[in-house]
Amino acid sequence: DVKVTQSSRYLVKRTGEKVFLECVQDMDHENMFWYRQDPGLGLRLIYFSYDVKMKEKGDIPEGYSVSREKKERFSLILESASTNQTSMYLCASSFQGLETQYFGPGTRLLVL
Amino acid sequence: AQSVAQPEDQVNVAEGNPLTVKCTYSVSGNPYLFWYVQYPNRGLQFLLKYITGDNLVKGSYGFEAEFNKSQTSFHLKKPSALVSDSALYFCAVTGDTGFQKLVFGTGTRLLVSP
């Protein structure tokens, strides 16, 4: 079974803090994705990566950056957290572009 | 650009009755369609997908979905609902023309009453 893990299930941060969300997959997948999920808006793509050290902006990249130094790990960085970044963050991975995406358990982030 | 519509925010059904969760889509090229389920405070779990072939796709936990090209729909169905099916369901679509992102609907909450 594909396993995607995220470093934290719940996080509470202060406005202005730098926040790191880590995601690791164990299936040697090429592609990795970061989404945020908000009620009534579904999932929105923040960033994705199709190879090590490669990254592409999704639909809502503002206020976020990413890092992929190793194939199995994809990090989402909030350079200066703001209250409107309070959300559920979901990481996913897939073998190739049109293949099924497999999701981690999510990180619920609260920015005060 | 591709898009997905899930017209119902919530679907209520009694245990043992059949259920349908609706999804319509718009995409360039041939569609790749997915259904995911999310239980409270969990990530999304893959249920089933349509790429090509038989219009009726069978997936996990007794769920199935019917692809209808003329109506651009991909409704999720189950013949007999269980209380444990209560969850949030997401439809998603991408297309095979160029590199297209996976686009998710806004989700439908299924509530199965005993």
PDB file of C-alpha atoms in Angstrom, chain A residues 9-10 35 37 40-43 45 48 58-59 88 90 97-105 108, chain B residues 32 34 36 38 41-44 46 49 51 88 90 94-96 99-102 104-107:
ATOM      1  CA  ARG A   9      -1.699  16.362  12.470  1.00  0.00           C
ATOM      2  CA  TYR A  10      -2.340  19.662  14.282  1.00  0.00           C
ATOM      3  CA  TYR A  35      -3.387  21.287  -1.427  1.00  0.00           C
ATOM      4  CA  GLN A  37      -8.908  22.348   1.923  1.00  0.00           C
ATOM      5  CA  GLY A  40     -17.252  25.026   0.560  1.00  0.00           C
ATOM      6  CA  LEU A  41     -14.145  25.446  -1.601  1.00  0.00           C
ATOM      7  CA  GLY A  42     -13.007  21.855  -1.946  1.00  0.00           C
ATOM      8  CA  LEU A  43      -9.303  21.251  -2.529  1.00  0.00           C
ATOM      9  CA  LEU A  45      -3.683  23.199  -5.463  1.00  0.00           C
ATOM     10  CA  PHE A  48       3.311  20.559  -7.158  1.00  0.00           C
ATOM     11  CA  GLY A  58      -0.669  25.693  -8.585  1.00  0.00           C
ATOM     12  CA  ASP A  59      -3.780  27.815  -8.337  1.00  0.00           C
ATOM     13  CA  MET A  88      -6.356  21.904   6.421  1.00  0.00           C
ATOM     14  CA  LEU A  90      -3.128  17.892   2.372  1.00  0.00           C
ATOM     15  CA  GLY A  97       0.902  12.742 -14.336  1.00  0.00           C
ATOM     16  CA  LEU A  98      -2.465  11.066 -14.888  1.00  0.00           C
ATOM     17  CA  GLU A  99      -2.156   8.370 -12.274  1.00  0.00           C
ATOM     18  CA  THR A 100      -4.137   8.196  -9.055  1.00  0.00           C
ATOM     19  CA  GLN A 101      -3.056  10.608  -6.346  1.00  0.00           C
ATOM     20  CA  TYR A 102      -2.648   9.196  -2.841  1.00  0.00           C
ATOM     21  CA  PHE A 103      -3.133  11.492   0.107  1.00  0.00           C
ATOM     22  CA  GLY A 104      -1.614  11.898   3.520  1.00  0.00           C
ATOM     23  CA  PRO A 105      -3.743  12.320   6.672  1.00  0.00           C
ATOM     24  CA  ARG A 108      -4.800  21.160  10.445  1.00  0.00           C
TER      25      ARG A 108
ATOM     26  CA  TYR B  32      -9.831  10.910 -16.324  1.00  0.00           C
ATOM     27  CA  PHE B  34     -11.903  10.003  -9.815  1.00  0.00           C
ATOM     28  CA  TYR B  36     -12.404  10.103  -3.208  1.00  0.00           C
ATOM     29  CA  GLN B  38     -12.865  11.717   3.387  1.00  0.00           C
ATOM     30  CA  ASN B  41     -10.087  14.561  10.408  1.00  0.00           C
ATOM     31  CA  ARG B  42      -8.576  12.278   7.775  1.00  0.00           C
ATOM     32  CA  GLY B  43      -6.994  12.657   4.369  1.00  0.00           C
ATOM     33  CA  LEU B  44      -8.724  11.634   1.170  1.00  0.00           C
ATOM     34  CA  PHE B  46      -9.192   6.802  -3.285  1.00  0.00           C
ATOM     35  CA  LYS B  49     -11.441   5.943 -11.258  1.00  0.00           C
ATOM     36  CA  ILE B  51      -9.861   6.198 -17.633  1.00  0.00           C
ATOM     37  CA  LEU B  88     -17.469  13.700   2.579  1.00  0.00           C
ATOM     38  CA  PHE B  90     -15.107  14.419  -3.711  1.00  0.00           C
ATOM     39  CA  THR B  94      -8.238  15.794 -15.340  1.00  0.00           C
ATOM     40  CA  GLY B  95      -7.830  15.518 -19.102  1.00  0.00           C
ATOM     41  CA  ASP B  96      -5.378  13.732 -21.347  1.00  0.00           C
ATOM     42  CA  PHE B  99      -0.478  18.560 -18.789  1.00  0.00           C
ATOM     43  CA  GLN B 100      -3.689  19.195 -16.899  1.00  0.00           C
ATOM     44  CA  LYS B 101      -4.039  19.434 -13.162  1.00  0.00           C
ATOM     45  CA  LEU B 102      -6.479  17.343 -11.175  1.00  0.00           C
ATOM     46  CA  PHE B 104     -11.704  18.716  -7.402  1.00  0.00           C
ATOM     47  CA  GLY B 105     -15.342  19.465  -6.799  1.00  0.00           C
ATOM     48  CA  THR B 106     -16.446  21.194  -3.610  1.00  0.00           C
ATOM     49  CA  GLY B 107     -17.544  17.933  -2.025  1.00  0.00           C
TER      50      GLY B 107
END
